[in-house]
CSV table of N, CA and C in Angstrom, one decimal:
chain,number,residue,atom,x,y,z
A,1,MET,N,186.2,32.7,76.9
A,1,MET,CA,185.0,32.6,75.6
A,1,MET,C,185.7,33.0,74.2
A,2,PHE,N,187.1,33.9,74.5
A,2,PHE,CA,187.1,34.8,73.5
A,2,PHE,C,188.6,33.8,72.9
A,3,HIS,N,189.4,33.5,73.8
A,3,HIS,CA,190.8,32.3,74.0
A,3,HIS,C,189.8,30.9,72.7
A,4,ARG,N,188.9,30.8,73.4
A,4,ARG,CA,188.1,29.4,73.0
A,4,ARG,C,187.5,29.8,71.6
A,5,SER,N,187.1,30.9,71.3
A,5,SER,CA,187.0,30.8,69.8
A,5,SER,C,188.1,31.1,68.9
A,6,LEU,N,188.5,31.9,69.8
A,6,LEU,CA,190.4,31.9,68.7
A,6,LEU,C,190.7,30.1,67.9
A,7,LEU,N,191.2,29.7,69.5
A,7,LEU,CA,191.5,28.4,69.2
A,7,LEU,C,190.8,27.8,68.4
A,8,ILE,N,189.8,27.8,68.7
A,8,ILE,CA,188.4,26.9,67.2
A,8,ILE,C,188.8,27.2,66.1
A,9,ALA,N,188.9,28.5,66.4
A,9,ALA,CA,188.9,29.0,64.8
A,9,ALA,C,190.3,28.4,64.4
A,10,THR,N,191.7,28.6,64.7
A,10,THR,CA,192.9,27.9,64.3
A,10,THR,C,192.6,26.8,63.9
A,11,LEU,N,192.0,26.2,64.8
A,11,LEU,CA,192.1,24.6,64.5
A,11,LEU,C,191.5,24.4,63.1
A,12,VAL,N,190.2,24.8,63.8
A,12,VAL,CA,189.8,24.8,61.4
A,12,VAL,C,190.5,24.8,60.5
A,13,ALA,N,191.3,26.3,61.0
A,13,ALA,CA,192.5,26.7,59.8
A,13,ALA,C,193.3,25.4,59.3
A,14,MET,N,193.9,25.3,60.6
A,14,MET,CA,195.2,24.4,60.4
A,14,MET,C,194.6,22.9,59.7
A,15,ALA,N,193.5,22.9,60.1
A,15,ALA,CA,192.5,21.2,59.8
A,15,ALA,C,192.8,21.6,58.1
A,16,PHE,N,192.1,22.9,58.0
A,16,PHE,CA,191.8,23.0,56.7
A,16,PHE,C,193.5,22.7,55.6
A,17,ALA,N,194.3,23.8,56.7
A,17,ALA,CA,195.3,23.3,56.3
A,17,ALA,C,196.6,21.9,56.0
A,18,ILE,N,196.3,21.6,56.8
A,18,ILE,CA,197.2,20.7,56.7
A,18,ILE,C,195.9,19.2,55.6
A,19,VAL,N,194.7,18.7,55.6
A,19,VAL,CA,194.1,18.2,54.4
A,19,VAL,C,194.1,18.9,53.1
A,20,SER,N,195.1,20.2,52.9
A,20,SER,CA,195.2,20.1,51.7
A,20,SER,C,196.7,20.0,51.5
A,21,GLY,N,197.1,19.9,52.1
A,21,GLY,CA,198.7,19.6,51.9
A,21,GLY,C,199.2,20.4,52.0
A,22,ASN,N,199.1,21.9,52.3
A,22,ASN,CA,199.9,23.2,52.6
A,22,ASN,C,200.8,23.5,53.9
A,23,VAL,N,201.8,22.5,53.8
A,23,VAL,CA,202.7,22.8,54.8
A,23,VAL,C,202.8,24.2,55.4
A,24,GLY,N,203.5,25.1,54.4
A,24,GLY,CA,203.6,27.0,54.6
A,24,GLY,C,202.8,27.7,54.8
A,25,ALA,N,201.3,27.3,54.6
A,25,ALA,CA,200.4,27.7,55.1
A,25,ALA,C,199.6,27.4,56.8
A,26,GLN,N,199.9,26.2,57.0
A,26,GLN,CA,200.3,25.8,58.2
A,26,GLN,C,201.3,26.6,59.5
A,27,GLN,N,202.6,26.5,58.4
A,27,GLN,CA,204.1,27.3,59.0
A,27,GLN,C,203.2,28.7,60.1
A,28,ARG,N,203.2,29.8,58.3
A,28,ARG,CA,202.5,30.6,58.6
A,28,ARG,C,201.5,31.5,59.6
A,29,LEU,N,200.4,29.9,59.7
A,29,LEU,CA,199.4,30.3,60.5
A,29,LEU,C,199.9,30.0,62.1
A,30,HIS,N,200.8,29.4,62.4
A,30,HIS,CA,201.0,29.2,63.2
A,30,HIS,C,201.8,30.4,64.2
A,31,GLU,N,202.4,30.5,63.3
A,31,GLU,CA,203.8,31.7,63.1
A,31,GLU,C,202.8,33.3,64.2
A,32,ARG,N,201.6,33.5,62.9
A,32,ARG,CA,200.4,34.7,63.1
A,32,ARG,C,199.5,34.6,64.8
A,33,GLU,N,199.0,32.7,64.6
A,33,GLU,CA,198.2,33.2,65.9
A,33,GLU,C,199.4,32.9,67.4
A,34,MET,N,201.1,32.5,67.2
A,34,MET,CA,202.2,33.3,68.6
A,34,MET,C,201.7,34.6,68.3
A,35,GLU,N,202.0,35.4,67.4
A,35,GLU,CA,201.7,36.3,67.6
A,35,GLU,C,200.8,37.0,67.8
A,36,PHE,N,199.4,36.9,67.3
A,36,PHE,CA,198.8,37.3,68.1
A,36,PHE,C,198.0,37.3,69.8
A,37,LEU,N,198.8,35.9,69.6
A,37,LEU,CA,198.5,35.8,71.7
A,37,LEU,C,199.8,36.7,72.5
A,38,GLN,N,200.5,36.9,71.4
A,38,GLN,CA,201.6,37.9,72.6
A,38,GLN,C,201.3,39.2,72.4
A,39,GLN,N,200.6,39.5,72.3
A,39,GLN,CA,200.2,41.5,71.8
A,39,GLN,C,199.5,41.3,73.3
A,40,PRO,N,199.6,42.7,73.5
A,40,PRO,CA,198.9,43.4,75.0
A,40,PRO,C,197.7,43.7,73.7
A,41,PRO,N,196.5,43.5,75.6
A,41,PRO,CA,196.9,43.0,76.5
A,41,PRO,C,197.0,41.8,76.8
A,42,LEU,N,197.6,41.1,77.8
A,42,LEU,CA,197.3,39.8,77.5
A,42,LEU,C,196.4,39.1,79.1
A,43,VAL,N,195.5,38.4,78.5
A,43,VAL,CA,194.8,37.5,79.7
A,43,VAL,C,195.2,38.4,81.0
A,44,GLY,N,194.5,38.5,82.0
A,44,GLY,CA,194.9,38.8,83.0
A,44,GLY,C,195.5,40.5,83.6
A,45,GLU,N,195.8,41.3,82.6
A,45,GLU,CA,196.1,42.7,82.3
A,45,GLU,C,195.2,43.3,82.8
A,46,LYS,N,195.6,44.4,83.5
A,46,LYS,CA,194.1,45.3,83.6
A,46,LYS,C,193.9,46.3,82.3
A,47,LEU,N,192.9,46.3,82.4
A,47,LEU,CA,192.0,47.4,81.0
A,47,LEU,C,193.0,48.4,81.0
A,48,PRO,N,192.9,49.2,80.1
A,48,PRO,CA,194.2,50.2,80.1
A,48,PRO,C,193.1,51.4,80.6
A,49,THR,N,193.9,53.0,80.8
A,49,THR,CA,192.7,53.9,81.3
A,49,THR,C,192.4,54.9,80.8
A,50,VAL,N,191.9,55.0,79.6
A,50,VAL,CA,191.7,56.0,78.6
A,50,VAL,C,190.8,56.3,78.7
A,51,THR,N,190.3,57.3,77.8
A,51,THR,CA,189.2,58.1,77.8
A,51,THR,C,188.5,58.3,76.9
A,52,LEU,N,187.3,57.5,76.7
A,52,LEU,CA,186.9,57.4,75.1
A,52,LEU,C,185.6,58.5,75.3
A,53,TYR,N,184.4,58.5,74.0
A,53,TYR,CA,183.6,59.4,74.3
A,53,TYR,C,182.4,58.9,73.4
A,54,GLN,N,181.1,59.3,74.8
A,54,GLN,CA,179.7,58.5,74.2
A,54,GLN,C,179.5,58.9,72.7
A,55,ALA,N,178.5,58.4,72.2
A,55,ALA,CA,178.8,59.0,70.7
A,55,ALA,C,177.7,60.2,70.9
A,56,ASP,N,177.1,60.7,71.9
A,56,ASP,CA,177.3,62.5,71.7
A,56,ASP,C,178.3,63.0,72.5
A,57,GLY,N,179.1,62.7,72.5
A,57,GLY,CA,180.4,63.5,72.8
A,57,GLY,C,180.9,63.4,74.0
A,58,THR,N,180.2,62.7,75.2
A,58,THR,CA,180.4,63.3,76.5
A,58,THR,C,181.5,61.9,76.5
A,59,GLU,N,182.3,62.8,77.6
A,59,GLU,CA,183.6,62.1,77.9
A,59,GLU,C,183.2,60.1,78.4
A,60,PHE,N,183.3,59.6,78.2
A,60,PHE,CA,183.4,58.1,79.2
A,60,PHE,C,185.0,57.6,79.3
A,61,GLN,N,185.4,57.2,81.0
A,61,GLN,CA,186.5,57.2,81.6
A,61,GLN,C,186.2,55.5,81.1
A,62,THR,N,186.8,54.3,80.6
A,62,THR,CA,187.3,53.1,80.9
A,62,THR,C,187.8,52.7,82.2
A,63,ASP,N,188.1,53.3,83.2
A,63,ASP,CA,187.6,52.6,84.8
A,63,ASP,C,186.3,52.9,84.9
A,64,SER,N,185.1,53.1,84.8
A,64,SER,CA,184.0,53.0,84.7
A,64,SER,C,183.3,51.8,84.5
A,65,LEU,N,184.0,50.6,83.5
A,65,LEU,CA,183.8,49.5,83.4
A,65,LEU,C,183.8,48.5,84.3
A,66,ARG,N,184.7,48.7,84.9
A,66,ARG,CA,184.7,47.7,86.1
A,66,ARG,C,183.5,47.8,87.0
A,67,GLY,N,183.5,46.2,87.5
A,67,GLY,CA,182.4,46.4,88.2
A,67,GLY,C,181.4,45.5,87.7
A,68,SER,N,181.7,45.3,86.3
A,68,SER,CA,180.6,43.9,85.8
A,68,SER,C,181.3,43.7,84.6
A,69,TYR,N,180.5,42.0,84.4
A,69,TYR,CA,181.0,41.7,83.1
A,69,TYR,C,180.8,42.6,82.0
A,70,THR,N,181.9,43.2,80.7
A,70,THR,CA,181.6,43.4,79.8
A,70,THR,C,182.3,43.2,78.5
A,71,VAL,N,181.7,43.5,77.6
A,71,VAL,CA,181.9,42.8,75.9
A,71,VAL,C,182.0,44.2,75.8
A,72,LEU,N,182.9,44.2,75.3
A,72,LEU,CA,183.3,45.5,74.2
A,72,LEU,C,183.9,45.1,72.8
A,73,THR,N,183.3,45.1,71.9
A,73,THR,CA,183.8,45.1,70.3
A,73,THR,C,184.1,45.8,69.3
A,74,PHE,N,185.1,45.5,69.1
A,74,PHE,CA,186.2,46.7,68.1
A,74,PHE,C,184.7,46.8,66.4
A,75,GLY,N,185.3,48.5,66.5
A,75,GLY,CA,184.0,47.9,64.9
A,75,GLY,C,184.2,49.5,63.7
A,76,CYS,N,183.7,49.3,63.0
A,76,CYS,CA,184.0,50.7,62.2
A,76,CYS,C,181.9,50.7,61.3
A,77,LEU,N,182.2,51.4,60.5
A,77,LEU,CA,181.0,51.2,59.2
A,77,LEU,C,182.0,51.0,57.8
A,78,THR,N,182.9,50.4,57.9
A,78,THR,CA,184.0,50.1,56.4
A,78,THR,C,184.1,48.3,57.0
A,79,CYS,N,183.8,47.8,57.8
A,79,CYS,CA,184.8,46.5,58.0
A,79,CYS,C,184.2,45.8,57.8
A,80,PRO,N,183.6,44.8,56.6
A,80,PRO,CA,182.6,43.5,56.7
A,80,PRO,C,182.5,43.4,57.6
A,81,PRO,N,183.7,42.1,58.6
A,81,PRO,CA,183.0,41.2,59.4
A,81,PRO,C,182.7,42.1,60.4
A,82,SER,N,183.1,43.2,60.5
A,82,SER,CA,182.7,44.0,61.6
A,82,SER,C,181.2,44.3,61.9
A,83,ILE,N,180.8,44.3,60.2
A,83,ILE,CA,179.3,44.8,60.2
A,83,ILE,C,179.0,43.1,60.2
A,84,TRP,N,179.0,42.4,59.7
A,84,TRP,CA,178.3,41.2,60.0
A,84,TRP,C,178.4,40.6,61.4
A,85,ASN,N,178.7,40.5,61.9
A,85,ASN,CA,178.7,40.6,63.4
A,85,ASN,C,178.1,41.0,64.3
A,86,ILE,N,176.9,42.6,63.8
A,86,ILE,CA,176.5,43.2,64.7
A,86,ILE,C,175.3,42.4,64.6
A,87,PRO,N,174.9,41.9,64.0
A,87,PRO,CA,173.2,41.1,64.4
A,87,PRO,C,173.4,40.1,65.9
A,88,GLY,N,174.5,39.4,65.5
A,88,GLY,CA,174.8,38.2,66.6
A,88,GLY,C,175.1,38.5,67.8
A,89,LEU,N,176.4,39.9,68.0
A,89,LEU,CA,176.1,40.6,68.8
A,89,LEU,C,174.8,41.3,70.0
A,90,GLU,N,174.0,41.7,69.1
A,90,GLU,CA,172.7,42.1,69.3
A,90,GLU,C,171.4,41.1,70.3
A,91,ALA,N,171.9,39.9,69.4
A,91,ALA,CA,171.2,38.9,70.3
A,91,ALA,C,171.3,38.3,71.3
A,92,VAL,N,173.1,38.3,71.5
A,92,VAL,CA,174.1,37.9,72.4
A,92,VAL,C,173.5,38.7,73.4
A,93,GLU,N,173.5,40.4,73.1
A,93,GLU,CA,173.1,40.9,74.4
A,93,GLU,C,171.5,41.5,74.4
A,94,ARG,N,171.0,40.8,74.2
A,94,ARG,CA,169.2,41.1,74.5
A,94,ARG,C,169.3,39.3,75.7
A,95,ASP,N,170.3,38.7,75.6
A,95,ASP,CA,170.0,37.5,76.2
A,95,ASP,C,171.3,37.3,77.5
A,96,TYR,N,171.9,38.7,77.3
A,96,TYR,CA,173.2,37.9,78.5
A,96,TYR,C,172.8,39.4,79.2
A,97,ALA,N,172.3,40.7,78.6
A,97,ALA,CA,172.4,41.8,79.9
A,97,ALA,C,171.5,41.8,80.7
A,98,PRO,N,170.6,41.2,80.5
A,98,PRO,CA,169.7,40.9,81.8
A,98,PRO,C,170.3,39.9,82.7
A,99,LYS,N,171.4,39.7,83.3
A,99,LYS,CA,172.6,39.3,83.7
A,99,LYS,C,173.5,39.7,83.7
A,100,GLY,N,173.5,41.6,83.4
A,100,GLY,CA,174.9,41.4,84.7
A,100,GLY,C,175.3,42.4,83.7
A,101,VAL,N,175.6,41.6,82.1
A,101,VAL,CA,176.8,41.8,81.4
A,101,VAL,C,176.3,43.1,80.3
A,102,ARG,N,177.5,44.1,80.5
A,102,ARG,CA,177.3,45.2,79.4
A,102,ARG,C,177.9,45.5,78.0
A,103,PHE,N,177.2,45.8,77.5
A,103,PHE,CA,178.1,45.4,75.8
A,103,PHE,C,178.0,47.2,75.4
A,104,PHE,N,179.1,46.9,74.8
A,104,PHE,CA,179.5,48.0,74.1
A,104,PHE,C,180.1,47.8,72.8
A,105,PHE,N,179.9,48.3,71.2
A,105,PHE,CA,181.0,48.9,70.1
A,105,PHE,C,181.7,49.7,71.0
A,106,VAL,N,183.1,49.3,69.8
A,106,VAL,CA,183.5,50.9,69.9
A,106,VAL,C,184.5,51.3,69.0
A,107,PHE,N,183.8,51.9,68.4
A,107,PHE,CA,183.8,53.1,67.0
A,107,PHE,C,185.8,53.4,67.1
A,108,LYS,N,186.3,52.9,66.1
A,108,LYS,CA,188.0,53.3,65.7
A,108,LYS,C,187.8,53.7,64.7
A,109,SER,N,189.1,53.3,64.5
A,109,SER,CA,189.3,54.3,62.7
A,109,SER,C,188.7,53.5,61.6
A,110,LEU,N,188.8,54.2,60.3
A,110,LEU,CA,188.3,53.4,59.3
A,110,LEU,C,188.8,52.7,58.9
A,111,ALA,N,188.6,51.0,58.8
A,111,ALA,CA,189.6,50.1,58.6
A,111,ALA,C,190.4,50.0,57.2
A,112,HIS,N,188.8,50.2,56.2
A,112,HIS,CA,188.9,49.9,54.8
A,112,HIS,C,188.2,51.2,54.4
A,113,PRO,N,188.2,52.6,54.3
A,113,PRO,CA,187.4,53.8,53.4
A,113,PRO,C,188.1,54.2,52.3
A,114,GLU,N,188.7,53.0,52.0
A,114,GLU,CA,188.7,53.2,50.2
A,114,GLU,C,187.5,52.4,49.3
A,115,ILE,N,186.9,51.5,49.9
A,115,ILE,CA,186.1,50.6,50.0
A,115,ILE,C,184.5,51.3,50.2
A,116,ALA,N,184.7,52.0,51.5
A,116,ALA,CA,183.1,52.9,51.5
A,116,ALA,C,182.6,53.9,50.6
A,117,GLY,N,182.5,54.3,49.8
A,117,GLY,CA,182.1,54.9,49.1
A,117,GLY,C,181.9,56.0,49.7
A,118,ASP,N,181.2,56.9,50.3
A,118,ASP,CA,180.8,57.6,51.5
A,118,ASP,C,181.2,58.2,52.3
A,119,PHE,N,182.2,57.4,52.9
A,119,PHE,CA,183.4,57.9,54.1
A,119,PHE,C,184.5,57.7,53.9
A,120,ILE,N,184.9,58.9,54.0
A,120,ILE,CA,186.6,58.5,54.2
A,120,ILE,C,187.0,59.0,55.9
A,121,GLN,N,187.9,58.7,56.0
A,121,GLN,CA,188.8,58.9,57.6
A,121,GLN,C,188.7,60.3,58.3
A,122,PRO,N,187.9,60.4,59.5
A,122,PRO,CA,187.7,61.5,60.4
A,122,PRO,C,189.2,61.7,60.6
A,123,TYR,N,189.3,63.4,60.5
A,123,TYR,CA,190.4,64.1,60.8
A,123,TYR,C,190.2,64.3,62.2
A,124,THR,N,188.5,65.1,62.6
A,124,THR,CA,188.7,65.3,64.1
A,124,THR,C,187.7,64.6,64.5
A,125,LEU,N,187.2,64.5,65.7
A,125,LEU,CA,186.8,63.9,67.0
A,125,LEU,C,185.6,64.2,66.7
A,126,GLU,N,185.2,65.5,66.1
A,126,GLU,CA,184.2,65.2,66.1
A,126,GLU,C,183.2,64.4,64.6
A,127,GLU,N,184.2,64.5,63.9
A,127,GLU,CA,183.8,63.5,62.3
A,127,GLU,C,184.1,62.4,62.6
A,128,ARG,N,184.4,61.9,63.5
A,128,ARG,CA,184.5,60.7,63.9
A,128,ARG,C,182.5,59.6,64.9
A,129,LEU,N,182.5,61.4,65.8
A,129,LEU,CA,181.3,60.9,66.7
A,129,LEU,C,179.8,60.7,65.6
A,130,VAL,N,180.0,61.8,64.8
A,130,VAL,CA,179.1,62.0,63.3
A,130,VAL,C,178.7,60.5,62.8
A,131,GLN,N,180.1,59.5,62.2
A,131,GLN,CA,180.4,58.6,62.1
A,131,GLN,C,179.6,57.6,62.9
A,132,ALA,N,180.3,57.6,64.5
A,132,ALA,CA,179.7,56.5,64.9
A,132,ALA,C,177.9,56.5,65.4
A,133,ARG,N,177.2,57.6,65.3
A,133,ARG,CA,175.9,57.9,65.3
A,133,ARG,C,175.3,57.7,63.4
A,134,THR,N,176.2,57.3,62.8
A,134,THR,CA,175.8,56.7,61.3
A,134,THR,C,175.9,55.8,62.3
A,135,ALA,N,176.0,55.0,62.8
A,135,ALA,CA,176.9,53.2,62.5
A,135,ALA,C,175.6,53.0,63.1
A,136,ARG,N,175.7,53.5,64.8
A,136,ARG,CA,174.2,53.4,65.1
A,136,ARG,C,172.7,53.2,64.1
A,137,GLU,N,172.5,54.3,63.7
A,137,GLU,CA,171.5,54.0,63.1
A,137,GLU,C,171.3,53.3,61.7
A,138,ARG,N,172.5,53.8,60.7
A,138,ARG,CA,172.6,52.8,59.2
A,138,ARG,C,172.3,51.4,60.4
A,139,PHE,N,172.9,50.4,61.4
A,139,PHE,CA,172.9,49.1,61.6
A,139,PHE,C,171.5,48.6,62.2
A,140,GLY,N,171.2,50.1,63.0
A,140,GLY,CA,169.7,49.9,64.2
A,140,GLY,C,170.6,49.5,65.4
A,141,THR,N,171.9,49.2,66.1
A,141,THR,CA,171.9,49.2,66.9
A,141,THR,C,171.5,49.3,68.4
A,142,GLN,N,170.8,48.5,69.5
A,142,GLN,CA,170.3,49.1,70.4
A,142,GLN,C,172.0,49.3,71.7
A,143,ILE,N,172.6,48.4,71.5
A,143,ILE,CA,174.0,48.1,72.1
A,143,ILE,C,174.6,49.6,71.7
A,144,PRO,N,175.1,50.4,72.9
A,144,PRO,CA,175.5,51.6,73.2
A,144,PRO,C,177.3,51.7,72.5
A,145,TRP,N,177.6,53.1,71.8
A,145,TRP,CA,178.8,52.7,70.9
A,145,TRP,C,179.6,54.0,71.3
A,146,LEU,N,180.8,53.2,71.8
A,146,LEU,CA,181.8,54.0,72.5
A,146,LEU,C,182.4,54.3,71.3
A,147,VAL,N,183.4,56.1,71.6
A,147,VAL,CA,183.9,56.2,70.1
A,147,VAL,C,185.2,56.5,70.6
A,148,ASP,N,186.4,55.8,70.5
A,148,ASP,CA,188.1,55.8,70.9
A,148,ASP,C,188.4,57.7,70.1
A,149,GLY,N,189.7,58.4,70.8
A,149,GLY,CA,189.8,59.1,70.2
A,149,GLY,C,190.4,59.2,68.8
A,150,ILE,N,190.8,60.5,68.7
A,150,ILE,CA,191.1,60.7,66.9
A,150,ILE,C,192.6,60.4,66.8
A,151,ASP,N,193.3,60.2,68.0
A,151,ASP,CA,194.6,59.1,68.3
A,151,ASP,C,195.0,58.2,68.1
A,152,ASN,N,193.8,57.5,68.4
A,152,ASN,CA,193.5,56.0,68.6
A,152,ASN,C,193.9,55.2,70.0
A,153,ARG,N,194.0,56.0,70.9
A,153,ARG,CA,195.2,55.2,72.1
A,153,ARG,C,194.4,54.6,72.7
A,154,PHE,N,193.2,54.3,72.4
A,154,PHE,CA,192.5,52.9,72.6
A,154,PHE,C,192.6,51.6,72.2
A,155,LYS,N,192.7,51.6,71.0
A,155,LYS,CA,192.6,50.7,70.1
A,155,LYS,C,193.9,50.1,70.1
A,156,HIS,N,195.3,51.4,69.8
A,156,HIS,CA,196.4,50.9,69.9
A,156,HIS,C,196.7,50.0,71.8
A,157,ALA,N,196.4,50.9,72.6
A,157,ALA,CA,196.5,49.9,73.9
A,157,ALA,C,195.9,48.8,74.2
A,158,MET,N,195.2,48.8,73.1
A,158,MET,CA,194.3,47.0,73.1
A,158,MET,C,195.0,45.7,72.2
A,159,GLY,N,195.9,46.6,71.5
A,159,GLY,CA,196.7,45.4,71.1
A,159,GLY,C,195.9,45.5,68.9
A,160,ASP,N,195.5,46.6,68.5
A,160,ASP,CA,195.3,47.0,67.1
A,160,ASP,C,194.9,46.2,66.6
A,161,ARG,N,194.1,45.1,66.9
A,161,ARG,CA,193.4,43.9,66.0
A,161,ARG,C,192.0,44.2,65.2
A,162,PRO,N,192.3,43.6,64.2
A,162,PRO,CA,191.1,43.8,63.6
A,162,PRO,C,190.0,43.4,64.1
A,163,ASN,N,188.6,43.3,64.1
A,163,ASN,CA,187.4,42.8,64.5
A,163,ASN,C,187.6,42.2,65.7
A,164,SER,N,188.4,43.1,67.0
A,164,SER,CA,188.7,42.4,68.3
A,164,SER,C,187.2,42.2,69.0
A,165,GLN,N,187.9,41.8,70.1
A,165,GLN,CA,185.9,41.8,70.9
A,165,GLN,C,186.6,41.0,72.4
A,166,PHE,N,186.6,41.5,73.5
A,166,PHE,CA,186.9,41.6,74.6
A,166,PHE,C,186.2,41.0,75.6
A,167,LEU,N,186.2,40.3,76.5
A,167,LEU,CA,185.7,40.4,77.7
A,167,LEU,C,186.5,40.7,78.8
A,168,ILE,N,185.7,41.7,79.8
A,168,ILE,CA,186.0,42.9,80.3
A,168,ILE,C,185.3,41.8,82.1
A,169,ASP,N,186.6,41.3,82.9
A,169,ASP,CA,185.8,40.6,84.3
A,169,ASP,C,185.7,42.0,85.1
A,170,PRO,N,184.7,41.7,86.5
A,170,PRO,CA,184.6,43.0,87.1
A,170,PRO,C,185.5,43.5,87.7
A,171,ASP,N,186.8,42.7,88.3
A,171,ASP,CA,188.1,44.1,88.2
A,171,ASP,C,188.9,44.5,87.1
A,172,GLY,N,188.3,44.2,86.3
A,172,GLY,CA,188.8,45.2,85.5
A,172,GLY,C,189.9,44.7,83.9
A,173,THR,N,189.6,42.8,84.4
A,173,THR,CA,191.5,41.7,83.6
A,173,THR,C,189.9,41.6,82.2
C-alpha cells in the first residue's frame, strides 16, 4: 500500500516534469526516489525493538505491535502535511479498526518549530509528552499517540523520513 501510493505520486511528478520539459527535475526526482527506497527499513525487514511512550508517559514496546496489522503514521504539531492527513487517517481507522487493523500516530521531533509560533523543540521527554497530548486535543484524534524518546531513536530507526507511514504486518515486518 505504502509503495503503491509512493509509486503513484512519483509517476505523477515525473509526468509533470516530462510535460514541462524539465529534464533536470526528472533526474533529481528519480535520484531522490531511489535514495528514499534504499533507506532502512526495507520492505520485509523486522520492525526495530524500541521503547516508545504512550501520551500519559507509560512505556510502550514496539514488540507489542506484532500480532495484527498496524499502521504507524509519524507526525507532530508543526508539520502541515502531517496535520492535513489527520482527518483522512481517522476516517480510514474507523473503516479498518473493526477489521482488526491497529492505528497509531507516532509523535516525533518538531519538523518546523520556527513556523509554529507557540511551540519550541522539546528538550525533555516530559515536554514532548505534553506536546503529544496537545496534538491529541488540538486535532481531536481518536487514534492513539505514541511518543518517540527524546533521542529520536524510533524516527531514526525508521529511516528519518518526513510524513512517513508504515504498514506493519502481524509478524512485525
